[in-house]
mmCIF file of C-alpha atoms in Angstrom:
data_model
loop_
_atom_site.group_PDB
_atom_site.id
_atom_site.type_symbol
_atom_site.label_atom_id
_atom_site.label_comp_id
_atom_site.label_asym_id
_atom_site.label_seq_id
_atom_site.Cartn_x
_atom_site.Cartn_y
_atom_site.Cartn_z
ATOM 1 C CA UNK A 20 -298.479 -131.428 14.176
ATOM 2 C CA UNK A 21 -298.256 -134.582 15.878
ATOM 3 C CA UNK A 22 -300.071 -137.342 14.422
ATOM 4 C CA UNK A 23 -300.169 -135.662 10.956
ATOM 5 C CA UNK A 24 -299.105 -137.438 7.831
ATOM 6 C CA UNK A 25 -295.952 -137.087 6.181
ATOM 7 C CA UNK A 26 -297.791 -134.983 3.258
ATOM 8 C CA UNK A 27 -299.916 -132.805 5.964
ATOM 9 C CA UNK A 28 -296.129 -131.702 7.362
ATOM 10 C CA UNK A 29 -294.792 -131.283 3.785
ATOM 11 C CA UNK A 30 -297.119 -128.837 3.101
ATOM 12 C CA UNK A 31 -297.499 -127.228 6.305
ATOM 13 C CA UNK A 32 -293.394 -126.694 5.796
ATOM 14 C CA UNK A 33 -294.363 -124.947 2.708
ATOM 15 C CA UNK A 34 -297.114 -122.799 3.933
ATOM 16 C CA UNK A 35 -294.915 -121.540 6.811
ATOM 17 C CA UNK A 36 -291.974 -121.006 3.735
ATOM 18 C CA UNK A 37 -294.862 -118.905 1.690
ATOM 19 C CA UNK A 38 -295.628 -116.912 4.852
ATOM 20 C CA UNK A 39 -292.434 -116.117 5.868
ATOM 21 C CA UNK A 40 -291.919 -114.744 2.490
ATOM 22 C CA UNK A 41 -294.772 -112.896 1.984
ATOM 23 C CA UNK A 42 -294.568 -111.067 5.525
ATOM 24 C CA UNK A 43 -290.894 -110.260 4.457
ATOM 25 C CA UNK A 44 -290.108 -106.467 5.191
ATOM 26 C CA UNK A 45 -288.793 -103.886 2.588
ATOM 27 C CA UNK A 46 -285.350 -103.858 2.212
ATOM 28 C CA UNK A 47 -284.195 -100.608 3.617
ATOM 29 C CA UNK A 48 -281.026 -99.617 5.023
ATOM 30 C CA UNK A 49 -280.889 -100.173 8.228
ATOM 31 C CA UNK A 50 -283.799 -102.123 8.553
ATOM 32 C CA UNK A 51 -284.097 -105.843 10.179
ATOM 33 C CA UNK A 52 -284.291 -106.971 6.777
ATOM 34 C CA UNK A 53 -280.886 -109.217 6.961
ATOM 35 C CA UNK A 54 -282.278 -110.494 10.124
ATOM 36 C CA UNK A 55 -285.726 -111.200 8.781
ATOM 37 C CA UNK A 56 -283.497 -112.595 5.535
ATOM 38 C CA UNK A 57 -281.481 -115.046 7.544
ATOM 39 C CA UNK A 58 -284.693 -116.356 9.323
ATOM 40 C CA UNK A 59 -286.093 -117.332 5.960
ATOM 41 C CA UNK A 60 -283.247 -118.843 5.108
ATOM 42 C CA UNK A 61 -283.157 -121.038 8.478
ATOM 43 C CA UNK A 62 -286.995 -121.671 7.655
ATOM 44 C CA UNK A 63 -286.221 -122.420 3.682
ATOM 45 C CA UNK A 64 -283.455 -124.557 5.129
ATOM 46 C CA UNK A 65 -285.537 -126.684 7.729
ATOM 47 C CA UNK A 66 -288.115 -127.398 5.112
ATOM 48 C CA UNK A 67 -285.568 -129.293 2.696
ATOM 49 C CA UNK A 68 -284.237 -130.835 5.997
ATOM 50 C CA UNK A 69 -287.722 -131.931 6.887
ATOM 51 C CA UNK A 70 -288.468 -132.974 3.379
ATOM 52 C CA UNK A 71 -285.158 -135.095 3.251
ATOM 53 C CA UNK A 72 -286.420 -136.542 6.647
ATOM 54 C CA UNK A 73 -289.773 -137.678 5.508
ATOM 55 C CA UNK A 74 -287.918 -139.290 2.300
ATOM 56 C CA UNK A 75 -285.760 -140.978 4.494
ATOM 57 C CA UNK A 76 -288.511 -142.402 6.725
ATOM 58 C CA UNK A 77 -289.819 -143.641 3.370
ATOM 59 C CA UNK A 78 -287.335 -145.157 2.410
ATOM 60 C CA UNK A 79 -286.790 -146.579 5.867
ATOM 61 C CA UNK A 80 -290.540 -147.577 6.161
ATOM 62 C CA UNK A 81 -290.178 -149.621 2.356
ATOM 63 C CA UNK A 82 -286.534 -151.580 4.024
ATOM 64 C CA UNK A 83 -288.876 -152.524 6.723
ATOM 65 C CA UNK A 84 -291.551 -153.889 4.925
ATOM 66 C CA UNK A 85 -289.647 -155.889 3.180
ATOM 67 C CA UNK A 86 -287.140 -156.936 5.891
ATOM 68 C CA UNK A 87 -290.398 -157.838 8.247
ATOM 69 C CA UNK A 88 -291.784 -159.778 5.003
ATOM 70 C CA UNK A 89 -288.639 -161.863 4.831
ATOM 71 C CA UNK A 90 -289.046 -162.513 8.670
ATOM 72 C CA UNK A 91 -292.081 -164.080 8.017
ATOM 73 C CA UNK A 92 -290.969 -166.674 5.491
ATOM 74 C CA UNK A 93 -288.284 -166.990 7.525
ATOM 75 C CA UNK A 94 -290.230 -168.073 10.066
ATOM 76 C CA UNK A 95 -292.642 -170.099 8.093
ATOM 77 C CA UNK A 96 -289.714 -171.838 7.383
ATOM 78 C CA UNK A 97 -288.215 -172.633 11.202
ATOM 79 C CA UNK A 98 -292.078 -173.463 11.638
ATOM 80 C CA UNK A 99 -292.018 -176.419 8.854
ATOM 81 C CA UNK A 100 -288.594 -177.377 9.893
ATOM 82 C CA UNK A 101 -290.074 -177.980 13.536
ATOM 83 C CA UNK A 102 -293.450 -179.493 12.960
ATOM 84 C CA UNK A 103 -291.484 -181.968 10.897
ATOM 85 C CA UNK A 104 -288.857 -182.481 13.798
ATOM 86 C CA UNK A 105 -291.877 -183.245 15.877
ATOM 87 C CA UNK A 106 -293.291 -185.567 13.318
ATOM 88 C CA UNK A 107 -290.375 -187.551 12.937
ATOM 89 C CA UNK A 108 -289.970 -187.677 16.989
ATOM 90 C CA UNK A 109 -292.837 -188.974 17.202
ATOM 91 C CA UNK A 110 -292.524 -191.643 14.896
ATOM 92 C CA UNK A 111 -289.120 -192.595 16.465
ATOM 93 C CA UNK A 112 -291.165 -193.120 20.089
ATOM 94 C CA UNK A 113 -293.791 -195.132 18.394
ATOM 95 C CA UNK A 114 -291.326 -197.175 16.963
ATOM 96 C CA UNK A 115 -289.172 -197.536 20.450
ATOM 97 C CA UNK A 116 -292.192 -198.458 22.030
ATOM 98 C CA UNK A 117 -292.690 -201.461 19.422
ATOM 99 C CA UNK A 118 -288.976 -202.439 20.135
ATOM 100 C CA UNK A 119 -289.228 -202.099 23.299
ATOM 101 C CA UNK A 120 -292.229 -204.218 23.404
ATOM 102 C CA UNK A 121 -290.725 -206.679 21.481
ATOM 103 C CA UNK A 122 -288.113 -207.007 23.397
ATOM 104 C CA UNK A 123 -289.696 -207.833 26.599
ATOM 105 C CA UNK A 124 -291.749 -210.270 24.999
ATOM 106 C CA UNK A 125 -288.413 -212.074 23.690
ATOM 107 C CA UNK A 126 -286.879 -211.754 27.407
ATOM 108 C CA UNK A 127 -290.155 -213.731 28.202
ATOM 109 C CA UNK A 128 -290.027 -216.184 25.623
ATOM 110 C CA UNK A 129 -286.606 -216.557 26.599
ATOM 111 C CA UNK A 130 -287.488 -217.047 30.055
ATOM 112 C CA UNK A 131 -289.895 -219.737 29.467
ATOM 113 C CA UNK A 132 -287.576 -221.781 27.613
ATOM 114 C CA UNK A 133 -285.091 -221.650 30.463
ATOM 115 C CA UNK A 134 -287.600 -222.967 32.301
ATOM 116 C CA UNK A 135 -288.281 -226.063 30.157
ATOM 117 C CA UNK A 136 -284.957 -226.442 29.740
ATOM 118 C CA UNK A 137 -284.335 -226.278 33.538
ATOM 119 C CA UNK A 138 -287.301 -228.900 34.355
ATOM 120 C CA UNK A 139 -285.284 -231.575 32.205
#
């Protein structure tokens, strides 16, 4: 049954359940009847198990898809938060640059007037 979908093994549970059933043997005494009996039971009783299963995956499958949606705006977040991080980095080097150019023109201003200053 592999690759079946959760309704194909639903119903194949219950087919199998019919079956068993209708290929039950008369009860007479002595017969294999309480054997055949507790096989049905174990068959009746790994359909509801199966059946609880598939619910479960369900329910499992509906927690995921919601817990994978909230990763994503999670991560759209984290994304935003970084390309503004990167914005704002990159406005800080721009403006270190100007300082720093400014700066070294101001060391060489200052440099010429020691000059003129010296020459006196």
């Amino acid at each position: 049954m592999e690759g079946s979908s959760d309704e194909d093994v639903a119903s194949e549970c219950t087919r199998y359940e019919e079956e068993c059933a209708d290929e039950a043997p008369p009860n007479h005494p002595g017969s294999s009847s309480s054997i055949h009996m507790l096989s049905l039971e174990s068959v009746s009783q790994l359909g509801n198990e199966i059946r609880i299963l598939l619910a479960q995956k369900e329910n499992l499958q509906t927690e995921l898809k919601h817990l994978s949606q909230e990763h994503s705006r999670e991560l759209e977040h984290v994304m935003e938060a970084l390309l503004a991080s990167q914005t704002r980095l990159q406005e800080l080097k721009a403006t270190l640059e100007i300082q720093k150019a400014e700066q070294w023109q101001m060391a060489e201003n200052l440099k010429d007037r020691q000059q003129v200053i010296l020459q006196f």
